[in-house]
Amino acid sequence: MKKLIVANWKMNGSVQALKLFAKSDIIAKQSLCDVVICPPSIYIQNAHSLFENSITGAQDCCEIDDGPRTGEISARMLSEFNVNYVILGHSERRLYQNESNDRCVSKIKIAQENGLSPIFCIGEKFSDVEKGHAEDVILHQLDSLTVHSVDFTNLTIAYEPIWSIGTGSVPDNLTIAKTMNLIRNWLIENAGIRAGNTIRLLYGGSVNEHNAHEILRISNVDGVLVGGASLKRSSFENIITSCSLDN
Ligand code: PGA
């Protein structure tokens, strides 16, 4: 399976930064793995004209198509700009926008109806780890997919331990492998062997140019979701390169 490297720029970047990225050989390196850059939505059109279509993603979408949601952007609108991927359920949206699991799943459904591929983010807090609840939290987040009968065909799951995001702390390889295995088994059980084995699982949380190679070699890690280290062109290029070393 080709690895998927996703840059989540969050509320960072500029038109200038996009132009700089467009000058790099990130697009050429797409033969090594699939690369998606998710800039703030105001820059999606710039990204779309600077990169090939396949490289642009969004960081969120609304759970309805049109209507009274001041400040929101719908999946239908994103699809007009040929956006392929949309990150949904990121822990920062769950925290700062109070997004519930059910709301995230409604967004997944409307994104799929509009032809987008959702990247569903799940992960536990450090307090869950301390209480020994981490696996339950992850399984509960996954269960909402079946409760709302989500279509598994163009879904990607990103496992992001919340305590690892932006902190420089990364779980050890065994812990990542164990969690990815838990998610894979859940997918096989609920989506069937074929779909369950082909859904790409990303790891996210303090991935950088120094640890990406090792993380990408862990079993069931089909790619990475990168925040801070995706903002610097050279680090992001190195992450893409490291993805190809074993494939
Ligand atoms: P980070 O962010 O790479 O800066 O830890 C990852 C994410 O939030 O998706």
Coordinates of C-alpha atoms and ligand atoms in Angstrom, one line a residue:
M1 CA 0.0 0.0 0.0
K2 CA 1.4 3.4 -0.9
K3 CA 2.0 5.6 2.1
L4 CA 0.0 8.7 2.7
I5 CA 1.7 11.9 4.0
V6 CA -0.7 14.6 5.1
A7 CA 0.4 18.1 6.1
N8 CA -2.0 19.8 8.5
W9 CA -1.1 23.5 8.5
K10 CA -3.7 24.3 11.1
M11 CA -4.0 28.1 11.4
N12 CA -0.6 28.8 9.9
G13 CA 1.0 29.6 6.6
S14 CA 0.5 32.2 3.9
V15 CA 0.2 32.6 0.2
Q16 CA 4.0 33.1 0.2
A17 CA 4.6 29.8 2.0
L18 CA 2.4 28.0 -0.5
K19 CA 4.4 29.5 -3.4
L20 CA 7.6 28.3 -1.7
F21 CA 6.2 24.8 -1.3
A22 CA 5.1 24.8 -5.0
K23 CA 8.7 25.5 -6.0
S24 CA 9.9 22.4 -4.2
D25 CA 9.9 18.9 -5.6
I26 CA 7.1 17.8 -3.4
I27 CA 4.9 17.1 -6.4
A28 CA 7.7 15.1 -8.1
K29 CA 8.0 13.0 -4.9
Q30 CA 4.4 12.0 -5.2
S31 CA 5.6 9.0 -7.1
L32 CA 7.1 7.8 -3.8
C33 CA 4.0 8.2 -1.7
D34 CA 0.7 10.2 -1.8
V35 CA 1.0 13.7 -0.4
V36 CA -1.8 16.0 0.7
I37 CA -1.4 19.5 2.0
C38 CA -4.3 20.9 4.1
P39 CA -3.8 24.7 4.3
P40 CA -6.3 27.0 6.0
S41 CA -9.5 27.1 3.9
I42 CA -8.9 30.6 2.7
Y43 CA -5.8 29.4 0.9
I44 CA -7.4 26.3 -0.8
Q45 CA -7.9 28.0 -4.1
N46 CA -4.2 29.2 -4.1
A47 CA -3.1 25.7 -3.3
H48 CA -5.3 24.3 -6.0
S49 CA -3.8 26.5 -8.6
L50 CA -0.3 26.1 -7.4
F51 CA -0.3 22.3 -7.0
E52 CA -1.8 19.4 -8.9
N53 CA -5.5 18.8 -7.8
S54 CA -4.6 15.6 -5.9
I55 CA -2.5 17.4 -3.4
T56 CA -5.1 19.7 -1.7
G57 CA -7.0 18.9 1.4
A58 CA -9.2 20.8 3.9
Q59 CA -9.0 20.9 7.7
D60 CA -12.8 20.7 8.3
C61 CA -16.2 21.0 6.8
C62 CA -19.7 21.7 8.1
E63 CA -22.2 18.8 8.8
I64 CA -24.8 20.4 6.5
D65 CA -24.6 21.4 2.8
D66 CA -25.9 24.9 2.8
G67 CA -27.7 27.1 5.3
P68 CA -27.4 29.3 8.4
R69 CA -23.9 28.4 9.7
T70 CA -22.0 31.7 9.8
G71 CA -18.3 31.2 9.2
E72 CA -18.5 27.6 8.2
I73 CA -17.6 25.9 4.9
S74 CA -19.5 23.0 3.4
A75 CA -18.3 19.8 1.8
R76 CA -20.1 20.8 -1.3
M77 CA -18.1 24.0 -1.5
L78 CA -14.9 22.1 -1.0
S79 CA -15.8 19.7 -3.8
E80 CA -16.2 22.7 -6.1
F81 CA -12.5 23.4 -5.6
N82 CA -11.6 19.8 -6.3
V83 CA -10.5 19.2 -2.7
N84 CA -9.9 15.4 -2.3
Y85 CA -9.3 14.9 1.4
V86 CA -10.8 16.5 4.5
I87 CA -9.5 16.2 8.1
L88 CA -12.4 15.6 10.5
G89 CA -12.6 15.2 14.2
H90 CA -9.2 16.7 14.9
S91 CA -8.7 17.0 18.7
E92 CA -8.3 20.7 18.4
R93 CA -11.8 21.0 16.9
R94 CA -13.2 18.6 19.5
L95 CA -11.6 20.8 22.2
Y96 CA -12.0 24.4 21.0
Q97 CA -15.2 23.9 18.9
N98 CA -16.8 21.4 21.3
E99 CA -17.2 18.9 18.5
S100 CA -18.8 15.7 19.7
N101 CA -18.0 12.3 18.2
D102 CA -21.5 12.2 16.6
R103 CA -21.0 15.6 15.0
C104 CA -17.7 14.4 13.6
V105 CA -19.4 11.4 12.1
S106 CA -22.2 13.5 10.5
K107 CA -19.4 15.5 8.9
I108 CA -17.8 12.3 7.6
K109 CA -21.1 11.3 6.0
I110 CA -21.7 14.6 4.2
A111 CA -18.1 14.8 3.1
Q112 CA -18.5 11.3 1.5
E113 CA -21.8 12.3 -0.1
N114 CA -19.9 15.1 -1.8
G115 CA -17.1 12.9 -3.0
L116 CA -14.5 13.8 -0.5
S117 CA -12.2 11.3 1.4
P118 CA -12.5 12.0 5.1
I119 CA -9.5 11.6 7.4
F120 CA -11.1 10.7 10.7
C121 CA -8.9 11.7 13.7
I122 CA -9.2 9.7 16.9
G123 CA -7.0 9.5 20.0
E124 CA -6.9 9.5 23.7
K125 CA -5.9 12.1 26.3
F126 CA -3.0 11.5 28.7
S127 CA -5.5 11.2 31.6
D128 CA -7.0 8.3 29.7
V129 CA -3.6 6.6 29.5
E130 CA -3.1 7.2 33.2
K131 CA -6.5 5.6 34.1
G132 CA -5.8 2.7 31.7
H133 CA -8.8 3.8 29.5
A134 CA -6.9 4.6 26.3
E135 CA -8.2 1.6 24.3
D136 CA -11.8 2.1 25.4
V137 CA -11.7 5.7 24.3
I138 CA -10.4 4.7 20.9
L139 CA -12.9 1.9 20.5
H140 CA -15.7 4.2 21.5
Q141 CA -14.7 6.8 18.8
L142 CA -14.6 4.0 16.2
D143 CA -17.9 2.6 17.3
S144 CA -19.7 5.8 16.3
L145 CA -18.8 5.0 12.7
T146 CA -21.0 1.8 12.8
V147 CA -23.7 3.4 14.9
H148 CA -24.2 6.0 12.1
S149 CA -23.6 3.4 9.3
V150 CA -20.6 5.2 7.7
D151 CA -19.4 4.0 4.4
F152 CA -15.9 2.6 4.9
T153 CA -14.8 2.7 1.2
N154 CA -12.9 6.0 1.1
L155 CA -12.1 6.5 4.7
T156 CA -8.7 7.1 6.3
I157 CA -8.2 6.9 10.1
A158 CA -5.6 9.0 11.8
Y159 CA -4.6 7.9 15.3
E160 CA -3.3 10.9 17.1
P161 CA -2.7 10.6 20.9
I162 CA -3.8 14.1 22.1
W163 CA -0.9 14.3 24.5
S164 CA 1.6 13.8 21.7
I165 CA 0.3 16.6 19.5
G166 CA 2.7 19.5 19.4
T167 CA 4.6 18.3 22.5
G168 CA 7.5 16.4 21.1
S169 CA 6.4 13.3 23.0
V170 CA 5.8 10.3 20.9
P171 CA 4.5 6.9 22.2
D172 CA 7.1 4.2 21.9
N173 CA 7.0 2.0 18.7
L174 CA 5.4 -0.9 20.5
T175 CA 2.6 1.2 21.9
I176 CA 1.9 2.7 18.4
A177 CA 2.0 -0.8 16.9
K178 CA -0.4 -2.1 19.6
T179 CA -2.9 0.7 19.0
M180 CA -2.7 0.4 15.2
N181 CA -3.4 -3.3 15.5
L182 CA -6.4 -2.6 17.8
I183 CA -7.8 -0.2 15.1
R184 CA -7.0 -2.6 12.3
N185 CA -8.8 -5.4 14.0
W186 CA -11.8 -3.3 14.8
L187 CA -11.9 -2.3 11.1
I188 CA -11.7 -5.9 9.9
E189 CA -14.5 -6.9 12.3
N190 CA -16.8 -4.0 11.3
A191 CA -16.0 -3.3 7.7
G192 CA -15.0 -6.8 6.6
I193 CA -11.6 -8.3 5.8
R194 CA -11.2 -6.6 2.4
A195 CA -12.2 -3.0 3.4
G196 CA -10.7 -3.4 6.8
N197 CA -7.3 -4.2 5.4
T198 CA -7.3 -1.5 2.8
I199 CA -8.3 1.5 4.9
R200 CA -5.1 3.5 5.5
L201 CA -4.1 4.2 9.1
L202 CA -2.1 7.3 9.8
Y203 CA -0.1 8.1 12.9
G204 CA -0.1 11.7 14.0
G205 CA 1.6 13.5 16.9
S206 CA 5.0 15.2 16.9
V207 CA 6.1 13.5 13.7
N208 CA 9.2 15.1 12.3
E209 CA 12.0 14.6 9.8
H210 CA 14.0 12.6 12.4
N211 CA 11.4 10.2 13.6
A212 CA 9.2 9.8 10.4
H213 CA 11.3 6.9 9.0
E214 CA 11.0 4.8 12.1
I215 CA 7.3 5.5 12.6
L216 CA 6.5 4.7 9.0
R217 CA 8.1 1.3 9.4
I218 CA 5.8 0.3 12.3
S219 CA 3.3 -2.4 11.3
N220 CA -0.1 -1.0 10.2
V221 CA 1.2 2.6 9.9
D222 CA 0.2 3.5 6.3
G223 CA 1.2 7.1 6.6
V224 CA 1.5 10.1 8.9
L225 CA -0.4 13.3 9.7
V226 CA 2.1 16.0 10.3
G227 CA 1.4 19.4 12.0
G228 CA 4.4 21.6 13.0
A229 CA 7.0 19.8 10.9
S230 CA 4.9 20.3 7.7
L231 CA 5.3 24.0 7.9
K232 CA 8.9 24.0 6.9
R233 CA 9.5 23.0 3.4
S234 CA 12.8 21.1 4.0
S235 CA 11.4 19.1 7.0
F236 CA 8.3 18.2 5.1
E237 CA 10.4 17.1 2.0
N238 CA 12.6 15.0 4.3
I239 CA 9.5 13.3 5.8
I240 CA 8.3 12.5 2.3
T241 CA 11.7 11.1 1.4
S242 CA 11.9 9.0 4.5
C243 CA 8.5 7.4 3.6
S244 CA 9.9 6.0 0.4
L245 CA 13.1 4.4 1.9
D246 CA 11.4 1.2 2.7
N247 CA 8.9 1.1 -0.1
Ligands
PGA1 P1 2.0 17.9 15.4 O1 0.5 18.0 15.0 O2 2.7 17.2 14.3 O3 2.5 19.4 15.4 O4 2.2 17.2 16.7 C1 -0.2 16.9 14.5 C2 -1.7 17.2 14.3 O5 -2.2 17.9 15.1 O6 -2.3 16.7 13.3

